[in-house]
Coordinates of C-alpha atoms and ligand atoms in Angstrom, one line a residue:
T1 CA 35.8 45.0 87.0
P2 CA 32.3 44.6 85.1
P3 CA 32.9 45.3 81.3
E4 CA 30.7 48.2 81.3
R5 CA 32.9 49.7 83.6
I6 CA 36.6 48.6 81.7
R7 CA 37.6 51.0 78.6
N8 CA 41.0 49.6 76.5
F9 CA 42.1 52.2 74.4
C10 CA 45.7 53.3 73.1
I11 CA 47.7 55.8 71.6
I12 CA 48.9 55.8 67.3
A13 CA 51.0 58.4 66.7
H14 CA 54.3 58.9 65.1
I15 CA 57.4 58.9 66.3
D16 CA 57.8 62.3 68.7
H17 CA 54.6 63.2 68.2
G18 CA 54.4 63.4 71.9
K19 CA 52.9 59.9 72.4
S20 CA 56.0 59.0 75.6
T21 CA 54.6 63.1 76.8
L22 CA 50.9 62.8 76.4
A23 CA 51.4 58.7 78.7
D24 CA 53.1 60.3 81.4
R25 CA 50.2 63.1 81.9
M26 CA 48.0 61.2 81.8
L27 CA 49.8 58.6 84.7
Q28 CA 49.6 61.8 87.1
E29 CA 46.4 63.6 85.3
T30 CA 44.5 59.9 86.8
G31 CA 47.1 59.7 90.2
V32 CA 48.3 56.6 89.5
V33 CA 52.4 57.3 89.7
E34 CA 53.1 60.3 91.9
Q35 CA 54.6 63.5 90.7
R36 CA 57.6 63.3 92.7
Q37 CA 57.9 59.2 91.8
M38 CA 58.3 61.4 88.0
R39 CA 60.2 60.6 85.2
A40 CA 60.2 61.4 81.9
Q41 CA 59.0 58.6 80.1
Y42 CA 57.9 56.4 83.1
L43 CA 57.3 53.9 80.7
D44 CA 60.2 53.6 78.4
R45 CA 61.9 51.4 79.6
M46 CA 64.5 50.1 77.5
D47 CA 67.9 52.3 77.6
I48 CA 68.0 52.5 73.9
E49 CA 64.3 53.8 73.4
R50 CA 64.7 56.3 75.7
E51 CA 67.8 58.1 73.9
R52 CA 66.1 57.2 70.1
G53 CA 62.7 58.4 71.7
I54 CA 60.8 55.2 70.4
T55 CA 58.8 52.8 71.8
I56 CA 60.2 49.3 70.8
K57 CA 58.2 46.9 73.1
S58 CA 54.0 47.4 74.3
Q59 CA 53.6 47.9 77.3
A60 CA 50.0 48.9 79.3
V61 CA 48.8 50.2 82.5
R62 CA 45.7 50.6 84.3
M63 CA 44.5 53.6 84.9
P64 CA 41.7 55.4 87.3
W65 CA 39.3 57.8 86.2
A66 CA 36.0 59.5 87.5
L67 CA 33.2 60.9 85.2
D68 CA 32.1 63.7 87.2
G69 CA 28.8 62.2 89.1
D70 CA 29.3 58.3 87.4
G71 CA 31.2 56.8 89.2
T72 CA 34.7 55.1 88.5
Y73 CA 35.9 53.9 85.7
V74 CA 39.0 51.3 84.8
L75 CA 41.2 52.7 81.3
N76 CA 44.0 50.8 80.3
M77 CA 46.3 52.0 78.2
I78 CA 47.7 49.7 76.1
D79 CA 51.1 51.1 74.5
T80 CA 52.1 50.4 70.0
P81 CA 55.1 50.1 68.7
G82 CA 56.0 53.4 66.5
H83 CA 57.7 51.6 63.8
V84 CA 57.2 49.5 60.4
D85 CA 59.5 47.0 61.3
F86 CA 56.3 46.0 64.1
T87 CA 53.5 46.3 62.2
Y88 CA 52.3 42.7 63.0
E89 CA 52.8 43.9 66.5
V90 CA 51.4 46.6 66.1
S91 CA 48.3 45.4 64.7
R92 CA 47.9 42.9 67.4
S93 CA 47.9 45.8 70.6
L94 CA 45.0 47.3 68.3
A95 CA 42.9 44.5 68.7
A96 CA 43.1 44.2 72.4
C97 CA 41.3 47.7 72.0
E98 CA 38.0 49.4 71.6
G99 CA 39.6 52.3 70.6
A100 CA 42.2 54.9 69.6
V101 CA 43.4 58.1 70.4
L102 CA 44.9 58.9 67.4
L103 CA 47.6 61.7 68.2
V104 CA 48.8 64.9 65.8
D105 CA 51.6 67.0 66.3
A106 CA 49.7 70.2 65.5
A107 CA 52.7 71.5 64.0
Q108 CA 53.4 68.5 62.0
G109 CA 50.8 66.9 60.5
I110 CA 50.0 63.3 60.1
E111 CA 52.8 61.4 58.7
A112 CA 52.9 58.2 57.0
Q113 CA 53.6 55.3 59.6
T114 CA 50.9 56.9 61.6
L115 CA 48.4 56.8 58.7
A116 CA 49.1 53.5 58.3
N117 CA 48.2 52.8 61.9
L118 CA 45.0 54.8 61.6
Y119 CA 43.7 52.6 58.8
L120 CA 44.9 49.2 60.3
A121 CA 42.1 50.4 63.3
M122 CA 39.6 51.3 61.0
E123 CA 40.3 47.9 59.1
N124 CA 39.6 46.7 63.0
D125 CA 36.4 48.4 64.0
L126 CA 38.4 51.1 66.1
T127 CA 36.5 54.4 67.8
I128 CA 38.8 56.6 66.6
I129 CA 39.7 60.1 69.5
P130 CA 41.3 62.2 67.3
V131 CA 43.6 64.8 69.1
L132 CA 45.7 67.1 68.3
N133 CA 48.9 67.3 70.6
K134 CA 51.6 70.5 70.9
I135 CA 48.8 73.6 71.0
D136 CA 51.3 75.1 73.0
L137 CA 53.8 75.5 70.3
P138 CA 53.5 79.0 68.4
S139 CA 54.2 77.0 65.0
A140 CA 51.4 74.7 65.6
Q141 CA 48.3 74.7 63.5
P142 CA 45.3 73.3 64.8
E143 CA 42.8 74.6 61.6
K144 CA 44.8 72.9 59.4
Y145 CA 45.4 69.7 60.4
A146 CA 42.0 69.5 62.0
A147 CA 40.0 69.8 58.6
E148 CA 43.6 66.9 57.5
I149 CA 42.4 64.6 60.1
A150 CA 38.4 65.3 59.9
G151 CA 38.6 64.6 56.1
L152 CA 40.8 61.5 56.7
I153 CA 38.3 59.9 59.4
G154 CA 34.9 61.2 58.4
C155 CA 34.3 63.3 61.1
D156 CA 34.0 66.8 62.2
P157 CA 36.6 69.6 62.1
E158 CA 35.4 70.3 65.8
D159 CA 35.7 67.1 66.8
V160 CA 39.2 67.6 66.8
M161 CA 40.7 67.1 70.3
R162 CA 43.2 70.1 71.0
V163 CA 45.8 68.9 73.7
S164 CA 49.2 69.9 75.7
G165 CA 51.1 66.5 76.5
K166 CA 53.6 69.5 77.8
T167 CA 51.6 71.6 79.8
G168 CA 48.7 69.5 80.9
E169 CA 45.8 71.6 78.8
G170 CA 43.2 69.1 77.7
V171 CA 44.5 66.5 79.5
P172 CA 41.0 66.0 81.8
E173 CA 39.2 66.6 78.5
L174 CA 40.7 63.7 76.9
L175 CA 40.0 61.4 79.5
D176 CA 36.5 62.1 80.3
R177 CA 36.2 62.1 76.0
I178 CA 38.0 58.3 76.1
V179 CA 35.2 57.4 78.6
E180 CA 32.0 59.0 76.8
L181 CA 32.8 57.4 73.3
L182 CA 35.0 54.2 73.4
P183 CA 32.4 51.1 73.7
A184 CA 32.4 48.8 77.6
P185 CA 34.6 46.2 75.9
V186 CA 32.2 42.8 75.6
G187 CA 32.1 39.0 76.1
D188 CA 30.8 36.2 77.2
A189 CA 31.7 35.6 81.5
D190 CA 30.8 32.2 81.0
A191 CA 32.7 30.6 78.1
P192 CA 36.0 29.1 78.2
A193 CA 38.2 31.1 78.7
R194 CA 40.3 32.8 75.6
A195 CA 42.6 36.0 76.4
M196 CA 44.7 36.9 73.7
I197 CA 48.8 37.7 73.9
F198 CA 49.1 41.7 72.8
D199 CA 53.4 41.2 74.5
S200 CA 55.4 39.2 76.2
V201 CA 58.6 41.1 77.2
Y202 CA 61.6 38.3 79.7
D203 CA 62.8 40.1 82.8
T204 CA 65.3 38.2 84.5
Y205 CA 65.2 38.3 88.0
R206 CA 60.7 37.3 87.2
G207 CA 61.4 35.3 83.4
V208 CA 58.8 36.0 80.8
V209 CA 55.9 38.7 81.6
T210 CA 53.3 37.8 79.1
Y211 CA 50.2 40.9 78.6
V212 CA 46.6 39.6 78.0
R213 CA 43.5 40.6 77.3
V214 CA 40.8 38.2 77.9
I215 CA 38.4 38.2 75.8
D216 CA 35.8 35.9 77.1
G217 CA 35.9 34.0 80.5
S218 CA 38.4 34.5 83.1
L219 CA 41.7 33.2 84.3
S220 CA 42.8 33.0 88.2
P221 CA 46.4 32.0 89.7
R222 CA 47.2 28.6 90.1
E223 CA 45.6 27.2 87.5
R224 CA 47.4 25.6 84.9
I225 CA 46.9 27.6 81.2
T226 CA 47.8 26.2 77.7
M227 CA 49.1 28.2 75.1
M228 CA 46.4 27.3 71.8
S229 CA 49.2 27.3 68.8
T230 CA 52.1 25.2 70.3
R231 CA 49.1 23.2 72.8
A232 CA 51.8 23.5 75.5
T233 CA 50.5 24.5 79.4
H234 CA 52.1 25.8 82.1
E235 CA 51.5 26.5 85.2
L236 CA 50.1 30.0 85.9
L237 CA 52.4 31.5 88.6
E238 CA 51.1 35.0 88.9
I239 CA 48.4 36.7 87.4
G240 CA 48.3 41.3 87.9
V241 CA 47.9 44.3 86.1
S242 CA 50.6 46.6 85.9
S243 CA 49.7 50.1 87.5
P244 CA 51.5 50.7 86.7
E245 CA 54.5 48.5 88.4
P246 CA 53.1 45.1 88.7
V247 CA 50.1 44.2 91.6
P248 CA 49.5 40.5 91.7
C249 CA 45.4 40.1 91.9
K250 CA 43.6 37.0 92.2
G251 CA 42.5 36.9 88.4
L252 CA 41.3 38.8 85.8
G253 CA 38.0 38.8 83.3
V254 CA 36.1 39.8 80.4
G255 CA 37.8 42.6 78.7
E256 CA 40.3 42.8 81.8
V257 CA 44.1 44.1 80.9
G258 CA 46.7 42.6 82.8
Y259 CA 49.8 39.9 83.0
L260 CA 50.9 36.3 83.7
I261 CA 53.7 35.0 84.8
T262 CA 54.4 30.6 84.2
G263 CA 58.2 30.7 84.6
V264 CA 59.1 30.4 81.1
K265 CA 62.0 31.8 80.4
D266 CA 61.8 32.0 76.5
V267 CA 59.5 34.9 75.3
R268 CA 59.6 32.0 72.0
Q269 CA 56.2 30.4 74.6
S270 CA 54.3 32.8 74.9
K271 CA 53.9 34.2 71.6
V272 CA 52.4 37.6 70.3
G273 CA 48.9 37.4 68.5
D274 CA 48.5 33.9 70.9
T275 CA 45.5 33.2 72.6
V276 CA 45.1 31.6 76.0
T277 CA 43.3 29.4 77.5
S278 CA 42.4 27.2 80.2
Q279 CA 44.0 23.6 80.1
A280 CA 41.0 22.5 82.6
R281 CA 38.1 24.1 80.5
P282 CA 39.7 24.9 77.3
A283 CA 38.1 26.9 74.2
T284 CA 38.1 25.0 70.9
Q285 CA 39.0 27.8 68.9
A286 CA 41.8 30.5 69.2
L287 CA 41.4 33.8 68.7
G288 CA 41.5 34.8 64.5
G289 CA 44.8 37.0 63.2
Y290 CA 47.4 34.9 65.0
K291 CA 51.4 34.8 63.0
D292 CA 54.5 33.4 63.5
P293 CA 57.1 36.0 63.2
K294 CA 59.0 36.2 59.8
P295 CA 61.7 37.2 59.5
M296 CA 62.8 39.3 56.2
V297 CA 65.9 40.3 56.1
F298 CA 69.9 38.3 57.1
S299 CA 72.9 40.3 57.6
G300 CA 76.2 37.7 58.6
L301 CA 77.5 39.2 61.9
Y302 CA 80.7 38.9 62.9
P303 CA 83.2 39.8 66.0
I304 CA 85.9 42.2 65.1
D305 CA 88.3 40.7 67.2
G306 CA 87.6 36.5 66.5
S307 CA 88.2 35.6 69.7
D308 CA 85.1 37.4 70.9
Y309 CA 82.5 34.5 68.7
P310 CA 81.8 32.8 71.9
I311 CA 80.9 36.3 73.9
L312 CA 78.3 36.7 70.2
R313 CA 77.0 33.6 71.1
D314 CA 75.9 33.7 74.0
A315 CA 74.5 37.2 74.3
L316 CA 72.6 36.0 71.2
D317 CA 71.4 33.6 73.2
K318 CA 70.5 35.8 75.9
L319 CA 69.1 38.3 73.6
K320 CA 67.0 36.2 72.1
L321 CA 64.8 35.2 75.1
N322 CA 63.5 38.2 75.3
D323 CA 62.4 38.7 70.7
A324 CA 61.0 36.1 69.7
A325 CA 61.5 37.5 65.7
L326 CA 65.4 37.1 66.2
V327 CA 66.9 33.3 64.6
Y328 CA 70.7 33.3 63.5
E329 CA 72.3 29.4 62.8
P330 CA 76.5 29.3 62.9
E331 CA 78.0 30.9 59.5
T332 CA 81.5 31.0 58.5
S333 CA 83.8 33.9 56.4
A334 CA 87.0 33.2 54.4
A335 CA 86.9 36.9 55.3
L336 CA 85.0 37.4 58.4
G337 CA 85.7 34.0 60.0
F338 CA 83.6 32.9 62.7
G339 CA 79.6 34.4 63.2
F340 CA 76.2 34.3 62.6
R341 CA 74.1 35.0 59.9
V342 CA 70.9 36.1 61.3
G343 CA 67.4 36.9 60.6
F344 CA 65.4 40.4 61.3
L345 CA 61.8 41.5 60.7
G346 CA 63.5 44.9 58.6
M347 CA 66.1 47.5 59.4
L348 CA 65.3 49.0 62.7
H349 CA 65.2 45.6 64.2
L350 CA 68.9 44.7 63.1
E351 CA 70.1 47.6 64.3
I352 CA 68.5 47.6 67.2
V353 CA 70.0 44.3 68.1
R354 CA 73.5 44.8 66.6
E355 CA 73.4 48.1 68.8
R356 CA 72.0 46.0 71.9
L357 CA 75.1 43.5 71.4
E358 CA 77.5 46.0 70.8
R359 CA 76.5 48.7 74.1
E360 CA 75.1 45.7 76.7
F361 CA 78.0 42.9 75.0
N362 CA 80.9 45.3 74.4
L363 CA 81.0 43.6 71.6
D364 CA 82.6 45.2 68.7
L365 CA 80.8 43.7 65.6
I366 CA 80.7 43.5 61.4
S367 CA 78.1 43.2 59.7
T368 CA 77.8 42.1 55.8
L369 CA 75.8 43.9 53.3
P370 CA 72.1 43.1 54.7
N371 CA 69.8 40.8 52.2
V372 CA 66.0 39.2 51.8
E373 CA 65.0 36.4 51.1
Y374 CA 64.9 34.7 47.8
E375 CA 63.2 31.7 46.4
V376 CA 65.1 30.4 43.2
T377 CA 64.0 27.8 40.4
L378 CA 66.5 26.1 38.8
D379 CA 65.5 24.1 35.3
D380 CA 65.3 20.8 36.6
G381 CA 62.7 22.2 39.0
K382 CA 64.3 22.4 42.3
V383 CA 63.6 24.4 44.6
V384 CA 65.9 27.0 46.8
D385 CA 65.8 29.4 49.7
V386 CA 68.2 31.5 49.2
T387 CA 69.0 33.8 52.6
N388 CA 72.7 34.0 52.3
P389 CA 74.4 34.8 48.9
S390 CA 76.9 32.3 49.1
E391 CA 73.4 29.4 48.9
F392 CA 72.9 30.8 45.2
P393 CA 73.1 28.1 43.4
A394 CA 75.2 27.4 40.4
G395 CA 72.8 25.7 37.8
K396 CA 70.8 26.8 35.9
I397 CA 68.0 28.9 36.6
A398 CA 64.4 28.3 35.4
K399 CA 62.9 31.5 38.0
I400 CA 64.1 33.5 40.8
T401 CA 61.6 35.3 43.2
E402 CA 62.0 38.2 45.9
P403 CA 59.8 40.2 48.8
V404 CA 58.1 42.9 48.0
V405 CA 56.2 45.9 50.4
R406 CA 53.7 47.2 49.9
A407 CA 55.0 51.1 50.6
T408 CA 52.4 54.5 51.8
I409 CA 54.5 57.3 51.0
L410 CA 52.7 61.8 52.7
A411 CA 54.7 64.2 51.6
P412 CA 54.2 67.5 50.2
S413 CA 52.8 67.6 46.9
E414 CA 55.8 69.8 45.4
F415 CA 57.4 67.2 45.9
I416 CA 55.6 64.1 43.8
G417 CA 58.2 64.4 40.3
A418 CA 61.2 63.6 43.3
I419 CA 59.0 60.9 45.2
M420 CA 58.4 59.4 41.4
E421 CA 61.5 59.7 40.4
L422 CA 63.6 58.0 43.3
C423 CA 60.6 55.1 43.6
Q424 CA 61.4 54.4 40.0
T425 CA 64.8 53.7 40.5
R426 CA 64.4 51.3 43.2
R427 CA 61.7 48.7 40.8
G428 CA 59.6 50.9 42.1
T429 CA 55.3 50.5 40.8
L430 CA 52.8 53.3 41.8
R431 CA 49.8 52.1 42.9
G432 CA 47.9 55.1 43.5
M433 CA 47.9 58.7 44.8
D434 CA 45.2 60.4 46.8
Y435 CA 45.6 64.6 47.9
L436 CA 44.8 64.6 51.6
S437 CA 44.9 68.1 51.5
P438 CA 46.0 70.7 48.4
E439 CA 49.2 70.4 50.1
R440 CA 50.4 67.5 50.8
V441 CA 50.1 63.7 49.0
E442 CA 49.6 60.2 50.1
M443 CA 51.6 58.4 47.2
R444 CA 51.2 54.7 47.5
Y445 CA 54.1 51.4 45.8
T446 CA 54.4 48.2 45.2
L447 CA 58.4 48.2 46.2
P448 CA 61.1 44.6 46.2
L449 CA 62.3 44.8 49.6
A450 CA 65.6 44.5 48.6
E451 CA 65.2 48.3 47.5
I452 CA 63.9 49.8 51.2
V453 CA 66.6 48.2 52.8
F454 CA 69.0 49.7 50.7
D455 CA 69.2 53.1 52.2
F456 CA 66.1 53.7 50.2
F457 CA 64.9 55.8 53.5
D458 CA 67.6 58.2 53.6
A459 CA 67.6 58.7 49.8
L460 CA 63.9 59.6 50.4
K461 CA 64.4 62.3 52.9
S462 CA 67.5 63.9 51.1
R463 CA 64.9 64.7 47.9
T464 CA 62.4 66.0 49.7
R465 CA 64.1 67.6 52.4
G466 CA 62.9 65.7 55.3
Y467 CA 59.8 66.2 54.4
A468 CA 58.1 62.9 53.5
S469 CA 57.1 59.5 55.7
L470 CA 57.0 56.4 54.7
D471 CA 55.1 52.8 55.5
Y472 CA 55.5 49.8 54.3
E473 CA 53.9 46.2 54.9
P474 CA 55.5 42.7 53.4
D475 CA 53.0 42.2 50.2
G476 CA 54.0 38.5 48.6
V477 CA 56.3 38.2 46.2
Q478 CA 57.1 38.6 42.8
E479 CA 59.4 37.9 39.9
A480 CA 62.6 39.0 39.6
D481 CA 65.6 39.1 37.2
L482 CA 68.5 38.5 39.4
V483 CA 72.3 37.6 39.2
K484 CA 74.8 36.9 41.7
V485 CA 78.3 39.6 41.8
D486 CA 80.7 38.1 43.4
I487 CA 84.3 40.2 44.2
L488 CA 87.7 38.1 43.5
L489 CA 90.9 38.9 44.4
Q490 CA 93.4 37.3 42.2
G491 CA 91.1 34.7 41.8
D492 CA 89.5 33.6 44.7
T493 CA 86.1 34.5 45.9
V494 CA 85.9 36.8 48.8
D495 CA 82.8 35.8 50.1
A496 CA 81.1 38.8 52.1
F497 CA 81.2 40.3 49.3
S498 CA 79.0 38.1 47.5
A499 CA 75.7 39.7 46.5
I500 CA 72.4 39.1 44.9
V501 CA 71.1 42.2 42.5
H502 CA 69.3 42.8 39.9
K503 CA 70.4 42.2 36.6
D504 CA 70.5 45.9 35.9
K505 CA 72.7 47.3 38.6
A506 CA 75.3 44.6 38.9
Y507 CA 77.1 45.9 36.7
A508 CA 77.5 49.4 39.2
Y509 CA 77.8 46.9 42.0
G510 CA 80.9 45.4 40.7
V511 CA 82.1 49.0 40.0
Q512 CA 82.3 50.5 43.2
M513 CA 82.8 47.7 45.3
A514 CA 85.9 46.4 42.4
G515 CA 87.0 50.3 43.4
K516 CA 86.8 50.3 46.8
L517 CA 88.9 47.4 47.2
K518 CA 91.7 48.2 45.6
E519 CA 91.2 51.4 47.3
L520 CA 91.7 50.1 50.4
I521 CA 93.8 46.8 49.7
P522 CA 98.1 47.3 50.4
R523 CA 99.8 47.1 48.3
Q524 CA 101.4 43.6 47.9
Q525 CA 104.9 41.8 46.5
F526 CA 102.7 40.9 43.2
E527 CA 99.9 42.3 41.3
V528 CA 97.1 41.5 42.2
P529 CA 93.4 41.6 40.4
V530 CA 90.3 42.8 41.4
Q531 CA 87.3 41.4 39.6
A532 CA 83.5 41.3 39.9
A533 CA 82.0 38.4 38.5
I534 CA 78.3 36.6 37.2
G535 CA 79.0 33.1 37.0
A536 CA 82.3 32.6 34.9
R537 CA 81.7 36.5 33.5
V538 CA 84.0 39.3 34.6
I539 CA 82.2 42.8 34.3
A540 CA 84.6 44.9 36.4
R541 CA 87.8 44.8 37.1
E542 CA 90.8 47.1 38.9
T543 CA 94.2 46.4 39.6
I544 CA 96.3 46.6 42.3
R545 CA 99.3 47.5 41.2
A546 CA 102.7 45.3 42.9
I547 CA 105.3 47.5 45.3
R548 CA 108.9 46.0 46.7
K549 CA 107.7 47.2 50.1
D550 CA 111.1 46.0 52.1
V551 CA 110.6 48.2 55.5
L552 CA 114.0 47.5 56.8
A553 CA 115.4 49.0 54.3
K554 CA 114.3 52.3 55.8
C555 CA 116.4 51.8 59.5
Y556 CA 119.2 51.6 57.2
G557 CA 122.2 52.2 59.3
G558 CA 120.0 52.7 62.5
D559 CA 120.5 50.8 65.7
I560 CA 119.5 47.0 66.0
S561 CA 116.6 47.1 68.6
R562 CA 114.9 49.2 66.9
K563 CA 115.0 47.5 63.8
R564 CA 113.6 44.6 66.5
K565 CA 110.8 46.3 67.1
L566 CA 110.3 47.0 63.9
L567 CA 109.9 44.1 62.6
E568 CA 107.8 43.4 65.8
K569 CA 105.2 46.2 65.3
Q570 CA 105.1 44.6 61.5
K571 CA 103.9 40.8 63.4
E572 CA 101.9 42.4 65.6
G573 CA 100.5 43.9 61.8
K574 CA 100.3 40.6 60.9
K575 CA 98.0 39.5 63.1
R576 CA 95.4 41.4 61.8
M577 CA 95.7 40.1 58.0
K578 CA 93.3 37.9 56.3
M579 CA 94.5 35.6 54.0
V580 CA 92.1 35.0 50.6
G581 CA 93.9 32.5 48.1
S582 CA 97.9 34.5 48.7
V583 CA 96.4 37.9 49.0
E584 CA 97.1 39.6 53.0
V585 CA 94.4 41.9 53.3
P586 CA 93.6 43.5 56.7
Q587 CA 90.9 42.9 58.5
E588 CA 90.0 47.3 58.7
A589 CA 89.7 47.4 54.3
F590 CA 87.2 43.7 54.5
I591 CA 85.9 46.6 56.9
A592 CA 85.8 49.7 55.4
A593 CA 84.3 48.4 51.9
L594 CA 81.1 46.9 54.0
S595 CA 80.1 50.0 55.8
Q596 CA 77.3 51.6 53.5
D597 CA 78.6 55.6 53.2
Ligands
LIG601 P1 57.1 59.9 71.5 O1 58.0 59.6 70.6 O2 55.5 60.3 71.0 O3 56.8 59.4 72.1 O4 57.0 61.7 71.4 P2 57.8 62.3 73.1 O5 57.0 62.5 74.1 O6 59.1 62.1 73.3 O7 57.9 64.0 72.2 C1 58.6 64.1 71.4 C2 58.9 65.5 71.6 O8 58.3 66.7 72.0 C3 60.2 65.4 73.0 O9 61.2 66.9 72.7 C4 58.6 66.5 74.1 O10 58.7 67.0 75.3 C5 57.9 67.0 72.9 N1 56.3 67.3 73.2 C6 55.9 66.8 73.3 N2 54.4 66.8 73.9 C7 54.3 68.4 73.5 C8 53.3 69.3 74.0 O11 52.2 69.1 74.1 N3 54.2 70.6 73.9 C9 55.2 70.7 73.2 N4 55.8 72.3 72.9 N5 56.6 70.1 73.2 C10 56.2 68.4 73.6
LIG602 MG1 58.0 57.2 73.4

């Protein structure tokens, strides 16, 4: 297809504002999916996505659309992931498009995530088509929200389209407008090939399927291609377009969007943001914007049943094929046994991975408190990267830095005070504030990532009765006054509970953990002190009092088989006990203490 006939776009929307429903409707209107094959949310393939209503991986669909009296165009719809942990993938999807449909629920208005992605699209010079969705709802307020959107992108409220993905109203007009308003792709057809990878998905049968947008030149089947970041070369076994099922083709030229199959088995060999070129006639310069995924949040993952460890290892190896951002290494804990220290892009990524491990591999897991990556500089100048509290150096510390994020919060203006208070307790710095309308405000903060990791979103929601939305992106590091707090049972450190926290919060953490463990650990034959300490300095202390517990005493005079049963039961119970020094701790106590309530 010549570039003049191509339009590449994505849909920017907040979760639940109706992106999948609208996409379904477009597939139907353009006739690429027949009515009888249609199932809801056709493009959301992963079970977790479907159940949680989120899109984790972006995909592309090619749809024909005829404009009255002007013949047929090819529309490529590039889906964007909808969550804050995947900002980089969103940015690559945007970079593959000339325009974006800004889709906003007409009963809700724009949300922080959408706003952040809108700014990203505007920075990339994308043409924005503003659209209010769900106008069929009785609670829709299209006038109000059209004015808000018009103010944000600087257009006339009249230019904000009104559609309903549910009834289909306005959808053909939207497809027309995409053709009319979006620029056709431009590129040099005679130059060496350059295609940008905007997604890369592992498929059990086909290996890695790489989605690309061709910028210059062309790619054809059977030629050898080079990944410019690694210089790795592969034979192009198949090249094609998704409409939405894969259809092999004879090649992709300037502006086209499609998939490549090379037989590689690991998405790490086909990284989002990388440039694909041809080995025979390679481009000299890669496209800009390539970044390696960087894990931001770390947590220990342990099987509750220690014998599941090999299953966990295999499961991580499998997930990794599909997830270039997932990193892990083996780790042992005195309290939890054998497990892995795993790095994630953020909390949602952590939850998704954990849920997939539990669901797809039938594992019961316990995860330790998530932490971020710290850089510790010692007095002697040595620098240590800490992704696990146990790596925290013991020597004299000159400086510690922690990652910070730039956060955007959107909320009704009545909650400004509550939000400021929350951000203050989380060590935030207000960077700016703008009113989108008299009732709605955008607040910008710099916050330590570690503070966001600990239930920030829940706290924000509960203080704003669910009305606030949040988006954030990494924004470098800052120096901070941090300490490592250890929890000790009878003088022995319980590694799974060590945490790196701000000095002002160390005491609260220590008291809370010691209190929890006192409740959860059964009495022993001897008194057990539970302490929280910073180095050698104890900051909190509880005591589990001694008890003499003779199970057989209860069966005095009872028959011998009952006694035996009791003894066996006790033995059974012992297996699930972990020894910390000379203290017996039921594994349940660790699990309960680690679960965030
Ligand atoms: P996504 O998270 O943006 O992909 O949103 P979905 O397409 O999954 O839609 C979220 C919810 O809104 C679902 O319950 C849809 O049925 C509903 N929905 C989507 N579009 C419309 C619409 O135009 N009108 C109404 N009334 N409901 C809609
Ligand atoms: Mg969806």
